[in-house]
Short mmCIF file of C-alpha atoms in Angstrom, two decimals:
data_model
loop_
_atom_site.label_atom_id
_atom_site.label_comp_id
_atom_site.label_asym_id
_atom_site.label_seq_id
_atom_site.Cartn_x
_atom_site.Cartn_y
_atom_site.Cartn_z
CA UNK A 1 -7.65 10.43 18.38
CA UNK A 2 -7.08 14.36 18.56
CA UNK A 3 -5.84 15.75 15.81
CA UNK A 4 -5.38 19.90 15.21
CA UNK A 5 -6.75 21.48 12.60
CA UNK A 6 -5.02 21.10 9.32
CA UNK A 7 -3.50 17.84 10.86
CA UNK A 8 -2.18 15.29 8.02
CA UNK A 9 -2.26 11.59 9.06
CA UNK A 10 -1.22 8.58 7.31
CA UNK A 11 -1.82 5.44 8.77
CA UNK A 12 -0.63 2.03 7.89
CA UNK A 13 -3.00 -1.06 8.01
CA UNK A 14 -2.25 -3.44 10.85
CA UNK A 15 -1.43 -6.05 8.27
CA UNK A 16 1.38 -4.29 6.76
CA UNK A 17 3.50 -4.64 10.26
CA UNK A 18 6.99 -2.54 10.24
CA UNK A 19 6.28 -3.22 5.80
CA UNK A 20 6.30 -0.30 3.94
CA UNK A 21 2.44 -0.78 3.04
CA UNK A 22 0.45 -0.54 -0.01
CA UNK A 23 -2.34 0.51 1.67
CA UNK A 24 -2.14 4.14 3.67
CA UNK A 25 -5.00 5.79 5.24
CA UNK A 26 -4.82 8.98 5.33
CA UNK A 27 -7.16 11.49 7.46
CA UNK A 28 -6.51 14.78 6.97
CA UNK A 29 -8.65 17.58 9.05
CA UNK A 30 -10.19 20.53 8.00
CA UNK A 31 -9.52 24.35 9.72
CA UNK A 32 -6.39 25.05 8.43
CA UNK A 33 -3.79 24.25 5.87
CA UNK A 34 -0.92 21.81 6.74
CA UNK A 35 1.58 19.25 5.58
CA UNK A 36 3.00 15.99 6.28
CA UNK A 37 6.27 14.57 4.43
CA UNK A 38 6.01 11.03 5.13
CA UNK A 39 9.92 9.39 4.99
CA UNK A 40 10.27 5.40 4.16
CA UNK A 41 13.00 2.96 3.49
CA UNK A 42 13.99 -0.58 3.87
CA UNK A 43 16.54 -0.82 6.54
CA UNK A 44 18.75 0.25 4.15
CA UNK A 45 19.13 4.21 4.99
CA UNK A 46 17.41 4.58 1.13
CA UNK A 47 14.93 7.01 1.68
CA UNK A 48 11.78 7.52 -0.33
CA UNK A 49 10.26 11.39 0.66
CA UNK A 50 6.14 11.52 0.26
CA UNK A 51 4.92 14.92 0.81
CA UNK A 52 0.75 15.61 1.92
CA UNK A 53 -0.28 19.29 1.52
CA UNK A 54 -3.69 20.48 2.65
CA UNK A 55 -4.53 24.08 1.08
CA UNK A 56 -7.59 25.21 1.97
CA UNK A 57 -10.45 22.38 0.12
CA UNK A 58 -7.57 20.45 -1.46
CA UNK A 59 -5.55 17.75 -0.59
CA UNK A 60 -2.73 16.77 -2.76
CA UNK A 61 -0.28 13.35 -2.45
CA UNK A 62 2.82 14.66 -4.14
CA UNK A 63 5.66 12.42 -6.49
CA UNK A 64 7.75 10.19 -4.31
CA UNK A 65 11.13 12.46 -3.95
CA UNK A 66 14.35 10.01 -3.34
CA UNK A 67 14.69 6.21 -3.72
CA UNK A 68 11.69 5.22 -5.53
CA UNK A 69 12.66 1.75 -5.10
CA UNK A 70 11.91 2.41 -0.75
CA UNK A 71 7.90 2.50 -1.62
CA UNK A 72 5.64 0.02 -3.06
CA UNK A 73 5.11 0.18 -6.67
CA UNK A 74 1.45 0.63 -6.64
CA UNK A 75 -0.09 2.26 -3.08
CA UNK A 76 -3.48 2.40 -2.69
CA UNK A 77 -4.52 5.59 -0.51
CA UNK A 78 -8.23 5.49 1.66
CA UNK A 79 -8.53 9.30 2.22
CA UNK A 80 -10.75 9.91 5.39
CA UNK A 81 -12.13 13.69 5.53
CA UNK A 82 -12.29 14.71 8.70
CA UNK A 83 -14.79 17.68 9.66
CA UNK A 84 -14.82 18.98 5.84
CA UNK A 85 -18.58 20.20 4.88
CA UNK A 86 -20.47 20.11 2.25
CA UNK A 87 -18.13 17.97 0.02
CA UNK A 88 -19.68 17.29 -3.53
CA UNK A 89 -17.12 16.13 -5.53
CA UNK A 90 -13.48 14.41 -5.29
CA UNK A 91 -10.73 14.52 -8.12
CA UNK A 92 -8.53 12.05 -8.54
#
């Protein structure tokens, strides 16, 4: 996969199918800042907003913006750092 610097990508697990999953992976690349707002809903035109920033060394999963109800509950993320150095602590 080629990504650009600053890319954000969230992935869904195969499992999850056309699901709105409750497990994302999400890569994000280092180089540059960026942002991703990742839109959801149930075939139901209820929309559930999830915005990604990259600034610089931090990566921040914003509050879901719209119909809550469009995203799971509880989402577990599996953050994948892509071409960041010298890492030597995460926050959560």
């Amino acid at each position: 996969m080629l990504a650009p610097a600053g890319a954000i990508l969230p992935l869904a697990t195969p499992e999850s199918g056309t699901a709105n999953s409750e497990t994302l992976e999400l890569r994000a690349y280092a180089g540059a800042d960026g942002e991703f707002t990742l839109a959801e809903e149930h075939d139901d035109e209820r929309w559930a907003f999830t915005r990604f920033t990259l600034r610089g060394p931090e990566l921040r999963i914003h509050p879901v913006d719209g119909e809550r109800a469009s995203v799971p509950a509880v989402r577990r993320y599996d953050v994948v750092l892509c071409g960041f150095t010298d890492v030597i602590a995460v926050e959560v």
